Coordinates of N, CA and C in Angstrom, one line a residue:
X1 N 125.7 104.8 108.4 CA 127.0 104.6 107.9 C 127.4 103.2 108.1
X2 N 128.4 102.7 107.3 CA 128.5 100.8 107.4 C 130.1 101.2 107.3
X3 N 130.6 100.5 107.7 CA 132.3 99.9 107.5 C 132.5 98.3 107.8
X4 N 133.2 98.0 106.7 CA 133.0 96.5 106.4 C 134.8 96.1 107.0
X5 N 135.0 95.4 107.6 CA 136.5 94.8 107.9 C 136.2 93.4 108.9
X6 N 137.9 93.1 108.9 CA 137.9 91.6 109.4 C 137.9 91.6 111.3
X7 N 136.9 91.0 112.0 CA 137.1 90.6 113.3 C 137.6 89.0 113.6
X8 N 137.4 88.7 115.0 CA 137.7 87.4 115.3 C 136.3 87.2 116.0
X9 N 135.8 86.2 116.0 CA 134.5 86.1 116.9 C 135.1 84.5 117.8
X10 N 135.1 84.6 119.1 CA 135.5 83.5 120.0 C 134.2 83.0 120.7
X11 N 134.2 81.7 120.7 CA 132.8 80.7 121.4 C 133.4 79.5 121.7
X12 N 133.4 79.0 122.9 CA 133.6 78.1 123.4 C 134.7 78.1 123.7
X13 N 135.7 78.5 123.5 CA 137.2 77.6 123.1 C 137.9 77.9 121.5
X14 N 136.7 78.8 121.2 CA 137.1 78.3 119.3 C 137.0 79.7 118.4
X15 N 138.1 80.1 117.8 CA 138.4 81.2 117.4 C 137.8 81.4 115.7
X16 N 137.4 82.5 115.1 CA 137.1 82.1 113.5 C 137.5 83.8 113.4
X17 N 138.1 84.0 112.3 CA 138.7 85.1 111.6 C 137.0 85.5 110.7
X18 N 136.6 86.5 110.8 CA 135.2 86.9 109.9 C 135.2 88.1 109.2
X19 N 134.2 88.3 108.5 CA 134.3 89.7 107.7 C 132.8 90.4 108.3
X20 N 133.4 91.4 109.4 CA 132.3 91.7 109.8 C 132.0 93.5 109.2
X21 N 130.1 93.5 109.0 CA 129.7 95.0 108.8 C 129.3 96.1 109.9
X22 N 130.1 96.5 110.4 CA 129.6 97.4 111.1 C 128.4 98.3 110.3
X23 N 127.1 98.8 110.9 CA 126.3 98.9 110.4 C 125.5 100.5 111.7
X24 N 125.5 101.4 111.2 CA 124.8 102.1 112.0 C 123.6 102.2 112.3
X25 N 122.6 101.4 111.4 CA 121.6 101.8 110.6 C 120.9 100.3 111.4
X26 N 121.8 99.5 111.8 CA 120.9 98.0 112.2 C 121.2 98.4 113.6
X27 N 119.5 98.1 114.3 CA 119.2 98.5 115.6 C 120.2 96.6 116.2
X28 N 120.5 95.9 115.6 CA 120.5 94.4 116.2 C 122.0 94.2 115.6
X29 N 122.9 93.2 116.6 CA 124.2 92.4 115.7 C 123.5 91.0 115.5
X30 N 123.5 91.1 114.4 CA 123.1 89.4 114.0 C 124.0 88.6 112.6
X31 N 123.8 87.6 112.9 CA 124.8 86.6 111.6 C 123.5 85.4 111.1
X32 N 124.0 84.7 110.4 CA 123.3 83.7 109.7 C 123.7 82.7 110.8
X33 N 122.7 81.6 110.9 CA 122.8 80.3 112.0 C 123.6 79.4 111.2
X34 N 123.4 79.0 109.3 CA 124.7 78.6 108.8 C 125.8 79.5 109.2
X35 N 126.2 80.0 108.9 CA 127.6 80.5 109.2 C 127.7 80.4 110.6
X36 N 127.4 80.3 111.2 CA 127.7 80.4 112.8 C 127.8 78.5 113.3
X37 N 127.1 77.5 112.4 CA 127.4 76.4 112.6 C 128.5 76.2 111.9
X38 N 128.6 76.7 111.0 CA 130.4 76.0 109.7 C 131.2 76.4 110.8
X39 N 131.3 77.7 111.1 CA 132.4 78.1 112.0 C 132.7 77.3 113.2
X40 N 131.9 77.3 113.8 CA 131.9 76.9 115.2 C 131.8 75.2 115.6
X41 N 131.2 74.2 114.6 CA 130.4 73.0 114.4 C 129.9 72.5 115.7
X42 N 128.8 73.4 116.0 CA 127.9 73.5 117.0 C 126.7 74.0 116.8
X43 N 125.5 73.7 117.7 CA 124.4 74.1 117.4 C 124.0 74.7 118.9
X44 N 124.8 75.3 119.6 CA 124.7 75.5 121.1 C 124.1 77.1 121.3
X45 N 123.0 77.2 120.7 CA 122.8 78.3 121.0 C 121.0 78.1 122.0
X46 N 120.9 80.2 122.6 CA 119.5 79.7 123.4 C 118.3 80.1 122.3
X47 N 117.5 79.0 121.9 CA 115.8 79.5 121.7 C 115.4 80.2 122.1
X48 N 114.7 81.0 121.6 CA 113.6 82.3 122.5 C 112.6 81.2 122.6
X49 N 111.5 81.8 123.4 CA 110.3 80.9 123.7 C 109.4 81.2 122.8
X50 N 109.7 82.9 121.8 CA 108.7 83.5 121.0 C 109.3 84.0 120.0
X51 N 109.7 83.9 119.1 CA 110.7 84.7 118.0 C 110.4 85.6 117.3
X52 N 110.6 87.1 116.7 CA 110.0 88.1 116.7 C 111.0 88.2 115.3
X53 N 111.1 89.3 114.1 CA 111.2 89.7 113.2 C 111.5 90.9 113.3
X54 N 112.4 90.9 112.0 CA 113.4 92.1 111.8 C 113.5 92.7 110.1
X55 N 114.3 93.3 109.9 CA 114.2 94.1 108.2 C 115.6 94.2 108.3
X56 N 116.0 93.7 107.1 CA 117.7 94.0 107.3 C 117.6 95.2 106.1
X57 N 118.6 96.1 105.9 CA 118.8 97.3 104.7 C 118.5 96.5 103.5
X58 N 118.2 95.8 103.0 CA 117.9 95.6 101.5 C 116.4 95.6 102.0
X59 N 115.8 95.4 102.7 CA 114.6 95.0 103.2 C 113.7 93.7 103.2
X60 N 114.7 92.8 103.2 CA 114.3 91.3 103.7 C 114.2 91.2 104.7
X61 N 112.7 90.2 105.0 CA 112.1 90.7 106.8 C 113.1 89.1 107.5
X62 N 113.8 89.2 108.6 CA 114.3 88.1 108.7 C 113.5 87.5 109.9
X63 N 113.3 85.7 110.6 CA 112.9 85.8 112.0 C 114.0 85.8 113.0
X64 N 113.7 86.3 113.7 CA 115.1 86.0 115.1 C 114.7 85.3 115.8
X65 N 115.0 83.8 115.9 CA 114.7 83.1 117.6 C 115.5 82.2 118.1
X66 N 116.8 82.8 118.0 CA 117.6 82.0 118.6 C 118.9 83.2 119.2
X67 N 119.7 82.7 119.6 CA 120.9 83.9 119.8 C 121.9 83.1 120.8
X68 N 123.0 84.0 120.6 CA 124.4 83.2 121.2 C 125.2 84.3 122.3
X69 N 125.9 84.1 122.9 CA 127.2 85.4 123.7 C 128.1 84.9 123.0
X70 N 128.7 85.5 122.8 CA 130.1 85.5 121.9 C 130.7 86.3 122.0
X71 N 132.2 86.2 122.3 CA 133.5 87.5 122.3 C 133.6 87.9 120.7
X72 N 133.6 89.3 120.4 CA 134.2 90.2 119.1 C 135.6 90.3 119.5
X73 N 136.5 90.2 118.8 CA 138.0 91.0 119.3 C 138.3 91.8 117.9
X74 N 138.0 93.3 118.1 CA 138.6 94.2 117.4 C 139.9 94.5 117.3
X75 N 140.5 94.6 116.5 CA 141.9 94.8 116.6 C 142.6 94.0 118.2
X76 N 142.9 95.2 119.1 CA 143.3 94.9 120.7 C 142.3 94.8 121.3
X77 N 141.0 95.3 121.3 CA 140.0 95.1 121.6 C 139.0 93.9 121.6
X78 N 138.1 93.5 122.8 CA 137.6 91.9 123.3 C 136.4 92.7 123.8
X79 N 134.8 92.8 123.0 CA 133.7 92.7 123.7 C 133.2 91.5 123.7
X80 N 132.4 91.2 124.8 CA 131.1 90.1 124.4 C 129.9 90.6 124.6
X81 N 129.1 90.3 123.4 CA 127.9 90.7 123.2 C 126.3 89.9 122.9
X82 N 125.5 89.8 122.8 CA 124.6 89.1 122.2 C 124.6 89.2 120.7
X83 N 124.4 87.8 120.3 CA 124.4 87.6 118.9 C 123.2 87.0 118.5
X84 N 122.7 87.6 117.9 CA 121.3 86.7 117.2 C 121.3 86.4 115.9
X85 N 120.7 85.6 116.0 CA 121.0 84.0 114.5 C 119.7 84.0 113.9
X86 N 119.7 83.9 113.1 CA 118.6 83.9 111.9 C 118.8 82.6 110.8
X87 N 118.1 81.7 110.0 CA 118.0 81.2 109.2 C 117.9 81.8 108.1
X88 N 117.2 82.9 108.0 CA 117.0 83.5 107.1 C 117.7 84.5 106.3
X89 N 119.0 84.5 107.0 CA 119.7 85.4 106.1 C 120.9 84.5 105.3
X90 N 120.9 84.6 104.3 CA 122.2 84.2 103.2 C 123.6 84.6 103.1
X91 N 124.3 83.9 102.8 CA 125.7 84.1 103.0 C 126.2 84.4 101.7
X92 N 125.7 84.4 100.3 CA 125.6 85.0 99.4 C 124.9 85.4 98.5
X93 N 124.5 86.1 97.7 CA 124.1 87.0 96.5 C 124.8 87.1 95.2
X94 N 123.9 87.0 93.9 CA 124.2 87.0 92.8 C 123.8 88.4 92.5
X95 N 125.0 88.9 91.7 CA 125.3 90.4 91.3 C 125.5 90.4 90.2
X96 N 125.1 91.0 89.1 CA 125.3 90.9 87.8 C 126.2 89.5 87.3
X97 N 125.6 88.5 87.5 CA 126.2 87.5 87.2 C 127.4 87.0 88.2
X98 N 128.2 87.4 89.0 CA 129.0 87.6 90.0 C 128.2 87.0 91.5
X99 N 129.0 85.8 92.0 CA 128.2 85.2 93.5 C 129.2 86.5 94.2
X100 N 128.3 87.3 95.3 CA 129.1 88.1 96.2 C 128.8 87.6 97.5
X101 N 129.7 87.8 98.0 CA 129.8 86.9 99.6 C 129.5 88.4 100.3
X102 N 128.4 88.3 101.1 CA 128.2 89.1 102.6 C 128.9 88.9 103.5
X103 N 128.9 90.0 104.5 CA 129.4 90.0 105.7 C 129.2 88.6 107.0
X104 N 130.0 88.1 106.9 CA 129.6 87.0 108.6 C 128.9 87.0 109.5
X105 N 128.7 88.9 110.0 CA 128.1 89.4 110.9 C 127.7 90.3 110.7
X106 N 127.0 91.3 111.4 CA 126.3 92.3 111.1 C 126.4 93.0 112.6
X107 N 127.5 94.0 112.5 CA 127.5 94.5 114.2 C 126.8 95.7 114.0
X108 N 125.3 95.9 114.9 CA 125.0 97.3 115.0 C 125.0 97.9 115.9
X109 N 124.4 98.8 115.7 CA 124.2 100.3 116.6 C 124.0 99.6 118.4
X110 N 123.5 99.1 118.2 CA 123.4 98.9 119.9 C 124.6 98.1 120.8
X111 N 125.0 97.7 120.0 CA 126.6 97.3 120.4 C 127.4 98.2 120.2
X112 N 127.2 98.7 119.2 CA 128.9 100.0 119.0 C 128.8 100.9 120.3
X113 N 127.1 100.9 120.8 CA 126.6 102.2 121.8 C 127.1 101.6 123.2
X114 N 126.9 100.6 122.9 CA 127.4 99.8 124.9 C 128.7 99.8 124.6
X115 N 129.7 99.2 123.8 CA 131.1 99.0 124.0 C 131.7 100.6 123.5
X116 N 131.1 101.7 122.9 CA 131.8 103.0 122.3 C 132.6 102.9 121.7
X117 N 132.0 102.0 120.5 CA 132.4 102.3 119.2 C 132.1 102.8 118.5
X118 N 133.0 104.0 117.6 CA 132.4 104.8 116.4 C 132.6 104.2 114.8
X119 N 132.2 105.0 114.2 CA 132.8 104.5 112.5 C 133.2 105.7 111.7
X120 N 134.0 106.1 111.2 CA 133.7 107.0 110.3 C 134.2 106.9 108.9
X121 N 134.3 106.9 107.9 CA 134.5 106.8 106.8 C 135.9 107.1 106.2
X122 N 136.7 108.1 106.8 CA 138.3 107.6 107.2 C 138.8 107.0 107.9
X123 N 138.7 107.1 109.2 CA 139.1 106.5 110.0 C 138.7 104.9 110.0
X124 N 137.8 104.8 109.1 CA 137.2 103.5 109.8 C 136.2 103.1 111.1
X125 N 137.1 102.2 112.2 CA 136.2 101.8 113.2 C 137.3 102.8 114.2
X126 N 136.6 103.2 115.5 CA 137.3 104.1 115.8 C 136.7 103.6 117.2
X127 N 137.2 103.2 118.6 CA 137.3 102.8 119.7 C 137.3 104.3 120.9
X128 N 136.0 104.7 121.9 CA 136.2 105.8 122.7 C 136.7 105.0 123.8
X129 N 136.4 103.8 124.4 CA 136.4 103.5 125.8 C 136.6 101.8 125.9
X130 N 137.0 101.2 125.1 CA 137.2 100.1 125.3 C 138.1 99.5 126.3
X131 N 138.4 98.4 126.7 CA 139.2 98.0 127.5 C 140.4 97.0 126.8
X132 N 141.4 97.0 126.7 CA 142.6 96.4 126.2 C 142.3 94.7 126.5
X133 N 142.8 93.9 125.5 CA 142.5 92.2 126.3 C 143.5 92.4 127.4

């Protein structure tokens, strides 16, 4: 299950309003390393020593080797999580003639599972146990 809405992601000091996908189905939260430099105008993230590979839902294989900690603030809600950065993913697609802008981020399953978050298709994003800022 996916639900698509707006977060804040905080790094360093520095706030950016995003359109993030929650995503049930992606074992990883990852974003594009462009979008994560426009936002931020930094390149402060850690290298892995070995970078390993992933499949996003359309089934483009992407690499991972780089990643960031970064605060999400959901609504009242403030996790920080690991973020992994890819070059390889795009920040847009052409759709029947139409440029469509993707998500900023891609929050999955293994974050929604540590901080207990659910989704549901009414309700949206739906918070069991989070902590208030």
């Amino acid at each position: 299950m996916r639900v698509r809405r707006s977060v804040i992601l905080k790094f360093k000091g520095k706030e950016a309003k995003v359109d993030a996908l929650f995503d049930t189905g992606s074992s990883f939260t990852v974003m594009s390393t462009r979008r994560f430099v426009e936002l931020f105008k930094c390149e402060d993230w850690v290298t892995l020593a070995r970078p390993y590979y992933a499949y996003l839902l359309n089934g483009n294989k992407i690499k991972l080797d780089k990643y960031v900690i970064i605060s999400i603030i959901i609504d009242d809600y403030e996790i920080v999580d690991l973020v992994h950065l890819s070059d390889d993913i795009v920040t847009h697609i052409r759709k029947n003639d139409k440029l469509v802008k993707l998500p900023d981020i891609i929050i999955g399953a293994g974050t929604m599972d540590k901080y207990g978050i659910e989704i549901s298709a009414e309700k949206g994003v739906i918070f069991r146990e989070l902590l208030l800022i």
